[in-house]
Amino acid sequence: MTTFTDRYFTMTETEAIEYAKTLSIFPEDSTITCEEIGDGNLNYVFRLVDPQTSQSVIIKQAGPVARISDEFKVSPDRNRIEHDILKIQGELVPAYVPEVYHYDPVMNCTVMEDLSDYTILRKAFLHKQTFPLLSDHLSTFLVQTLLLTSDLVLNHKDKKEQVKAFINPELCEITEDLVYTEPFYDCPRNEVFSKTLPYVQEEFWGDEQLALETAKLKFQFLTKAQSLIHGDFHTGSIFVTENQTKVIDAEFAFYGPAGYDVGNIIANLIFAYVNGEQTIDDPIERESYTSYVLTTIREIIDQFKEKFTYAFYDQVTERVAEYPGFLEYYLEELLTDTAAVVGLELARRVIGLAPVEDLTSITNPTKRAAAEIACLKAAKVFILNRQDFFHGEDFTRVISEYA
Ligand code: SR1
Ligand code: MG
């Protein structure tokens, strides 16, 4: 009989049921069913249901290598990071994260609320669903998590303790390689769609200025311990219903540039936009859907700035941050960092390992290449002209023009 207390191993569905029994999650006499439903790049996600009562939970377990490729050996201890940040987010933004029931440092798994009534935002976008409250929810999540974990608000010694607790070298290395390095040269691990490849060879791998700017940005990512960031804030990490939003999958969390999270979600909304442009035949439906996505992007940026400003005056504890002009300086830099990350994320999902379904699901090769090249053209503008982005409209203008 497995005890689950002395050694770590990756569980099968049957073992996940046995494991749940040891925690007395369900009534003793219940007949639980379990399905492994993980479709991400890294972890195992077990959904356990008691069919008699419909009670259900999720057990998320970290494996010793990534599911996407066993080239990535990643410590299962990343589950601790994910659990610990979920607890922090549960205090800062309880409405926007799943409830956590249990963390197990031996089995490297977390038991949490089942969100089966929700849909993953990327999938919902593939069905052209729209969510009017999304920009409000996401901008609140971003402000609360990024401002309240920063030196603007936290006591600096406490913040340094947090920096230490969230050192996440292996997951950061994935981002350093896949986002900041490999897409910008002819790396063997890249996976470029054949019709997009000539553009990449000419305009990306042959552009020295672009390479230099990405080097500067990589060093910023390596060194700027500004806020406790989610670290992988794309539309596959967000669950939605019509009125609710829950953010999951924060295993890439660490103290990094706040603009990384803001830029990541904006880029992923751009993927939804280009998908809509290329796959909706009816012009009225296309205009309605793509306008919704653009509005959401504009609102996320503008509401982020507005809510950040309000929260700043309400919550800031650092004396020097109150000097006139400092807030403007801080926000300008954050929006510049955001624009750069929009460009990096757009580029890496087209060129690098780990593409997005918004692009790969476009079955017509000419349309897929058009969507991808649009992303790449916009990516260059976001990276090279990153200082020019401050308002929501600055972002949507580039999208309308290039994408
Ligand atoms: C090896 S992991 C590849 C990608 O999947 C995750 O969701 C992150 O975005 C990572 O870069
Ligand atoms: Mg993920």
Coordinates of C-alpha atoms and ligand atoms in Angstrom, one line a residue:
M1 CA 0.0 0.0 0.0
T2 CA 1.4 3.4 -1.0
T3 CA 1.6 5.8 1.8
F4 CA 2.4 9.0 -0.1
T5 CA 4.4 10.2 2.8
D6 CA 7.9 8.9 2.3
R7 CA 8.8 9.4 -1.3
Y8 CA 7.8 11.4 -4.4
F9 CA 6.5 9.7 -7.5
T10 CA 4.2 10.9 -10.3
M11 CA 0.7 9.6 -9.7
T12 CA -1.6 7.6 -12.0
E13 CA -5.3 8.3 -11.9
T14 CA -5.9 5.4 -9.5
E15 CA -3.1 6.6 -7.2
A16 CA -4.6 10.1 -7.2
I17 CA -7.9 8.5 -5.9
E18 CA -5.9 6.7 -3.2
Y19 CA -4.1 9.9 -2.4
A20 CA -7.4 11.8 -2.0
K21 CA -8.6 9.1 0.4
T22 CA -5.6 9.7 2.7
L23 CA -6.7 13.4 2.9
S24 CA -10.3 12.5 3.7
I25 CA -11.5 15.0 1.1
F26 CA -14.5 12.9 0.2
P27 CA -16.8 10.9 2.5
E28 CA -15.2 7.5 3.3
D29 CA -17.8 5.4 1.5
S30 CA -17.8 7.4 -1.7
T31 CA -16.8 5.9 -5.1
I32 CA -14.6 8.6 -6.6
T33 CA -13.8 9.0 -10.3
C34 CA -10.6 10.6 -11.6
E35 CA -9.5 11.9 -14.9
E36 CA -6.1 13.4 -15.8
I37 CA -7.1 16.6 -17.7
G38 CA -3.8 18.5 -17.9
D39 CA -3.2 19.9 -21.4
G40 CA -0.5 22.4 -20.5
N41 CA 3.2 22.1 -21.2
L42 CA 4.4 21.1 -17.7
N43 CA 2.1 19.4 -15.1
Y44 CA -0.4 16.7 -14.3
V45 CA -3.9 17.8 -13.4
F46 CA -6.3 15.3 -11.9
R47 CA -10.0 16.0 -11.6
L48 CA -11.6 13.9 -8.9
V49 CA -15.4 13.7 -8.6
D50 CA -17.8 12.1 -6.3
P51 CA -20.7 11.3 -8.7
Q52 CA -23.1 10.8 -5.8
T53 CA -22.7 14.4 -4.5
S54 CA -21.0 16.1 -7.5
Q55 CA -18.3 17.3 -5.1
S56 CA -15.1 17.7 -7.0
V57 CA -11.5 18.9 -6.5
I58 CA -8.4 19.3 -8.6
I59 CA -5.0 17.8 -7.7
K60 CA -2.2 19.4 -9.6
Q61 CA 1.1 17.6 -9.5
A62 CA 4.4 18.7 -10.8
G63 CA 6.4 16.1 -12.7
P64 CA 10.2 15.9 -12.9
V65 CA 10.3 16.9 -16.6
A66 CA 8.1 19.1 -18.8
R67 CA 5.3 17.3 -20.6
I68 CA 6.1 19.3 -23.8
S69 CA 9.7 17.9 -23.9
D70 CA 11.9 16.0 -21.5
E71 CA 14.7 18.3 -22.5
F72 CA 13.3 20.5 -19.7
K73 CA 14.3 19.0 -16.3
V74 CA 12.4 21.2 -13.8
S75 CA 12.3 20.6 -10.1
P76 CA 8.9 19.4 -8.9
D77 CA 9.5 21.9 -6.0
R78 CA 7.9 24.5 -8.4
N79 CA 4.6 23.3 -7.0
R80 CA 5.6 25.0 -3.7
I81 CA 6.1 28.3 -5.6
E82 CA 2.7 27.9 -7.2
H83 CA 1.0 27.0 -3.9
D84 CA 2.7 29.9 -2.0
I85 CA 1.8 32.5 -4.6
L86 CA -1.8 31.2 -4.8
K87 CA -2.0 31.8 -1.0
I88 CA -0.6 35.4 -1.4
Q89 CA -3.0 36.1 -4.3
G90 CA -5.8 34.5 -2.2
E91 CA -5.2 37.4 0.2
L92 CA -4.6 40.2 -2.3
V93 CA -7.3 39.2 -4.9
P94 CA -9.5 36.4 -3.5
A95 CA -12.1 36.8 -6.2
Y96 CA -9.6 36.0 -8.9
V97 CA -7.9 32.8 -7.8
P98 CA -9.0 29.3 -7.0
E99 CA -9.3 28.3 -3.4
V100 CA -6.4 26.1 -2.1
Y101 CA -7.2 23.2 0.2
H102 CA -3.9 21.4 0.7
Y103 CA -0.2 21.5 -0.3
D104 CA 2.0 18.4 -0.1
P105 CA 5.8 19.0 -0.2
V106 CA 6.5 15.2 -0.6
M107 CA 4.2 14.5 -3.5
N108 CA 4.7 18.0 -4.9
C109 CA 1.1 18.6 -5.4
T110 CA -1.6 21.0 -4.5
V111 CA -5.3 20.3 -3.9
M112 CA -7.5 23.1 -5.0
E113 CA -11.0 24.2 -6.1
D114 CA -12.3 22.6 -9.3
L115 CA -13.1 25.2 -11.9
S116 CA -14.9 22.9 -14.3
D117 CA -17.8 25.4 -14.7
Y118 CA -15.2 27.8 -16.2
T119 CA -13.6 27.7 -19.6
I120 CA -10.0 28.4 -20.4
L121 CA -10.0 31.9 -22.0
R122 CA -7.8 30.9 -25.0
K123 CA -10.4 28.1 -25.8
A124 CA -13.3 30.5 -25.3
F125 CA -11.6 33.0 -27.7
L126 CA -11.2 30.2 -30.3
H127 CA -15.0 30.0 -30.2
K128 CA -15.2 33.8 -30.4
Q129 CA -16.8 34.2 -27.1
T130 CA -16.6 37.7 -25.5
F131 CA -16.4 38.7 -21.8
P132 CA -17.4 42.3 -21.0
L133 CA -16.0 42.2 -17.5
L134 CA -12.6 40.8 -18.4
S135 CA -10.7 44.1 -18.7
D136 CA -12.0 45.2 -15.3
H137 CA -11.1 41.9 -13.6
L138 CA -7.6 41.6 -15.2
S139 CA -6.6 45.2 -14.6
T140 CA -7.6 44.8 -10.9
F141 CA -5.7 41.5 -10.6
L142 CA -2.6 43.1 -12.1
V143 CA -2.7 46.3 -10.0
Q144 CA -3.2 44.4 -6.7
T145 CA -0.6 41.7 -7.3
L146 CA 2.0 43.9 -8.9
L147 CA 1.7 47.1 -6.7
L148 CA 1.2 45.4 -3.3
T149 CA 4.1 43.1 -3.6
S150 CA 6.6 45.8 -4.7
D151 CA 8.9 48.1 -2.7
L152 CA 6.4 50.9 -3.1
V153 CA 4.2 49.2 -0.5
L154 CA 6.1 46.4 1.3
N155 CA 8.7 47.0 4.0
H156 CA 12.0 46.5 2.1
K157 CA 13.3 43.8 4.4
D158 CA 10.0 41.9 4.1
K159 CA 10.2 42.3 0.3
K160 CA 13.7 40.9 0.2
E161 CA 12.5 37.9 2.2
Q162 CA 9.9 37.4 -0.5
V163 CA 12.5 37.7 -3.2
K164 CA 14.4 34.9 -1.5
A165 CA 11.3 32.7 -1.1
F166 CA 10.4 33.0 -4.7
I167 CA 13.8 32.4 -6.3
N168 CA 12.7 30.2 -9.2
P169 CA 15.8 29.5 -11.3
E170 CA 14.7 26.6 -13.4
L171 CA 11.4 28.1 -14.5
C172 CA 13.1 31.5 -15.1
E173 CA 15.7 29.8 -17.2
I174 CA 12.9 28.5 -19.5
T175 CA 11.6 32.0 -20.0
E176 CA 15.2 33.4 -20.4
D177 CA 15.7 30.8 -23.2
L178 CA 12.3 30.5 -24.8
V179 CA 11.2 34.1 -24.7
Y180 CA 14.4 36.3 -24.6
T181 CA 17.0 34.3 -26.5
E182 CA 16.0 31.5 -28.9
P183 CA 13.5 33.3 -31.1
F184 CA 16.1 35.8 -32.1
Y185 CA 18.6 33.5 -33.8
D186 CA 18.3 30.3 -35.8
C187 CA 18.2 28.1 -32.7
P188 CA 17.6 24.3 -33.6
R189 CA 14.8 24.2 -31.0
N190 CA 12.7 26.8 -32.8
E191 CA 9.6 25.6 -34.7
V192 CA 8.7 28.0 -37.4
F193 CA 5.8 27.4 -39.8
S194 CA 7.3 26.9 -43.3
K195 CA 5.4 29.8 -44.9
T196 CA 6.5 32.2 -42.1
L197 CA 10.1 31.1 -42.2
P198 CA 11.4 33.4 -45.0
Y199 CA 10.1 36.4 -43.1
V200 CA 11.7 35.3 -39.9
Q201 CA 15.1 34.6 -41.6
E202 CA 15.1 38.0 -43.3
E203 CA 13.5 40.3 -40.7
F204 CA 14.4 38.7 -37.4
W205 CA 17.5 36.6 -37.6
G206 CA 19.1 39.2 -39.9
D207 CA 18.3 42.2 -37.7
E208 CA 21.3 43.2 -35.5
Q209 CA 19.4 46.2 -33.9
L210 CA 16.6 43.9 -32.9
A211 CA 19.1 41.4 -31.4
L212 CA 20.8 44.1 -29.3
E213 CA 17.4 45.4 -27.9
T214 CA 16.4 41.8 -26.9
A215 CA 19.8 41.4 -25.2
K216 CA 19.1 44.6 -23.1
L217 CA 15.6 43.3 -22.3
K218 CA 16.9 39.9 -21.3
F219 CA 19.3 41.5 -18.8
Q220 CA 16.4 43.5 -17.4
F221 CA 14.4 40.3 -16.9
L222 CA 17.4 38.8 -15.1
T223 CA 17.9 41.6 -12.8
K224 CA 14.8 43.7 -12.2
A225 CA 13.2 42.3 -8.9
Q226 CA 10.3 44.8 -9.0
S227 CA 7.2 42.8 -8.2
L228 CA 6.1 39.2 -7.4
I229 CA 4.9 38.4 -11.0
H230 CA 2.8 35.6 -12.2
G231 CA 5.4 34.9 -14.8
D232 CA 3.1 33.2 -17.4
F233 CA 0.1 35.4 -17.6
H234 CA -1.4 34.2 -20.9
T235 CA -4.9 33.3 -21.9
G236 CA -4.2 29.6 -21.2
S237 CA -3.6 30.6 -17.5
I238 CA -7.0 32.3 -17.1
F239 CA -10.4 30.6 -16.5
V240 CA -13.6 32.5 -17.3
T241 CA -17.3 32.4 -17.0
E242 CA -19.6 35.2 -18.2
N243 CA -19.1 37.1 -15.0
Q244 CA -16.1 35.6 -13.3
T245 CA -12.3 35.3 -13.9
K246 CA -9.8 33.1 -12.1
V247 CA -6.1 33.1 -12.7
I248 CA -4.2 29.8 -12.4
D249 CA -0.8 28.3 -13.2
A250 CA 1.5 30.7 -11.4
E251 CA 4.5 28.3 -11.2
F252 CA 6.7 30.7 -13.2
A253 CA 6.3 33.3 -10.4
F254 CA 9.3 35.2 -9.1
Y255 CA 10.3 38.8 -8.4
G256 CA 10.7 40.3 -11.9
P257 CA 9.6 43.2 -14.0
A258 CA 6.0 44.1 -13.4
G259 CA 5.5 44.8 -17.1
Y260 CA 6.2 41.1 -17.9
D261 CA 2.6 40.2 -16.7
V262 CA 0.9 43.1 -18.3
G263 CA 2.7 42.6 -21.6
N264 CA 2.1 38.9 -21.6
I265 CA -1.7 39.2 -21.5
I266 CA -1.8 42.0 -24.1
A267 CA 0.2 39.9 -26.5
N268 CA -2.1 36.9 -26.0
L269 CA -5.1 39.1 -26.7
I270 CA -3.4 40.1 -29.9
F271 CA -3.2 36.4 -30.8
A272 CA -7.0 36.2 -30.3
Y273 CA -7.3 39.3 -32.5
V274 CA -5.3 38.0 -35.4
N275 CA -7.1 34.7 -35.2
G276 CA -10.4 36.5 -35.5
E277 CA -9.1 38.5 -38.4
Q278 CA -8.2 35.4 -40.3
T279 CA -10.9 33.0 -39.4
I280 CA -14.2 34.9 -39.2
D281 CA -15.6 35.0 -42.7
D282 CA -18.6 37.3 -42.1
P283 CA -17.4 40.9 -42.1
I284 CA -19.8 42.2 -39.5
E285 CA -19.1 39.3 -37.1
R286 CA -15.4 39.8 -37.7
E287 CA -15.6 43.6 -37.0
S288 CA -17.6 43.0 -33.9
Y289 CA -15.3 40.4 -32.4
T290 CA -12.0 42.1 -33.3
S291 CA -13.3 45.4 -32.0
Y292 CA -14.2 43.7 -28.7
V293 CA -10.6 42.4 -28.4
L294 CA -9.1 45.8 -29.2
T295 CA -11.4 47.5 -26.7
T296 CA -10.4 44.9 -24.1
I297 CA -6.7 45.6 -24.7
R298 CA -7.2 49.4 -24.5
E299 CA -9.2 49.1 -21.3
I300 CA -6.7 46.8 -19.6
I301 CA -3.9 49.3 -20.2
D302 CA -6.0 52.4 -19.3
Q303 CA -7.8 50.8 -16.3
F304 CA -4.4 49.4 -15.1
K305 CA -3.0 53.0 -15.0
E306 CA -6.0 54.5 -13.4
K307 CA -6.3 51.8 -10.7
F308 CA -2.6 51.8 -10.1
T309 CA -2.6 55.5 -9.6
Y310 CA -5.5 55.3 -7.2
A311 CA -4.0 52.4 -5.2
F312 CA -0.6 54.2 -5.2
Y313 CA -2.0 57.2 -3.4
D314 CA -3.9 55.0 -1.1
Q315 CA -1.3 52.3 -0.3
V316 CA 2.3 53.6 -0.9
T317 CA 4.5 53.4 2.2
E318 CA 7.9 54.4 0.7
R319 CA 8.5 58.1 1.4
V320 CA 10.6 58.9 -1.6
A321 CA 8.0 57.4 -3.9
E322 CA 5.7 60.3 -3.0
Y323 CA 8.0 63.0 -4.4
P324 CA 6.2 64.8 -7.3
G325 CA 6.8 63.1 -10.6
F326 CA 7.8 59.7 -9.2
L327 CA 4.5 58.0 -9.9
E328 CA 4.6 59.2 -13.5
Y329 CA 8.2 58.0 -13.9
Y330 CA 7.3 54.6 -12.4
L331 CA 4.3 54.1 -14.7
E332 CA 6.1 55.3 -17.8
E333 CA 8.8 52.8 -17.2
L334 CA 6.3 50.0 -16.4
L335 CA 4.4 50.7 -19.7
T336 CA 7.7 50.7 -21.7
D337 CA 8.5 47.3 -20.2
T338 CA 5.0 46.2 -21.0
A339 CA 5.4 47.1 -24.7
A340 CA 8.7 45.3 -24.9
V341 CA 7.1 42.1 -23.5
V342 CA 4.2 42.4 -25.9
G343 CA 6.7 42.2 -28.7
L344 CA 8.8 39.4 -27.1
E345 CA 5.8 37.2 -26.4
L346 CA 4.3 37.8 -29.9
A347 CA 7.7 36.8 -31.5
R348 CA 8.4 33.8 -29.3
R349 CA 5.0 32.1 -29.8
V350 CA 5.5 32.4 -33.6
I351 CA 9.1 31.5 -33.8
G352 CA 10.0 29.5 -30.7
L353 CA 9.1 26.3 -29.0
A354 CA 5.6 26.4 -27.3
P355 CA 3.4 28.0 -30.0
V356 CA -0.2 29.1 -29.3
E357 CA -3.4 27.4 -30.6
D358 CA -4.7 30.8 -31.8
L359 CA -2.1 30.6 -34.6
T360 CA -1.6 26.8 -35.1
S361 CA -5.3 26.1 -35.4
I362 CA -5.6 28.4 -38.5
T363 CA -5.9 25.6 -41.1
N364 CA -5.5 27.7 -44.2
P365 CA -1.7 28.0 -44.6
T366 CA -1.8 31.4 -46.3
K367 CA -4.1 32.8 -43.5
R368 CA -1.9 31.3 -40.8
A369 CA 1.2 32.9 -42.3
A370 CA -0.6 36.2 -42.6
A371 CA -1.6 36.0 -38.9
E372 CA 1.9 35.1 -37.9
I373 CA 3.7 37.7 -40.0
A374 CA 1.3 40.3 -38.7
C375 CA 2.3 39.4 -35.1
L376 CA 6.0 39.6 -36.1
K377 CA 5.6 43.0 -37.7
A378 CA 3.9 44.3 -34.6
A379 CA 6.4 42.6 -32.4
K380 CA 9.3 44.6 -33.9
V381 CA 7.5 47.9 -33.4
F382 CA 6.7 47.0 -29.8
I383 CA 10.3 46.0 -29.0
L384 CA 12.2 48.7 -31.0
N385 CA 9.8 51.6 -30.2
R386 CA 8.9 50.5 -26.6
Q387 CA 9.4 54.0 -25.2
D388 CA 6.4 55.3 -27.3
F389 CA 3.7 53.3 -25.5
F390 CA 1.8 54.8 -22.6
H391 CA -1.9 54.9 -23.4
G392 CA -4.2 52.0 -24.3
E393 CA -4.6 53.6 -27.7
D394 CA -0.8 53.5 -28.4
F395 CA -1.1 49.7 -28.2
T396 CA -4.3 49.3 -30.3
R397 CA -3.0 51.7 -33.0
V398 CA -0.1 49.4 -33.7
I399 CA -2.3 46.4 -33.7
S400 CA -4.8 47.9 -36.1
E401 CA -1.9 49.0 -38.4
Y402 CA 0.2 45.9 -38.4
A403 CA -1.9 43.1 -37.3
Ligands
SR1_1 C1 8.7 24.1 -21.4 S1 7.4 25.1 -20.9 C2 7.0 26.0 -22.4 C3 6.1 27.2 -22.1 O1 4.9 26.7 -21.5 C4 4.6 27.5 -20.3 O2 3.2 27.8 -20.3 C5 5.4 28.8 -20.5 O3 4.8 29.8 -21.3 C6 6.6 28.2 -21.1 O4 7.4 29.2 -21.8
MG2 MG 1.1 27.1 -17.6

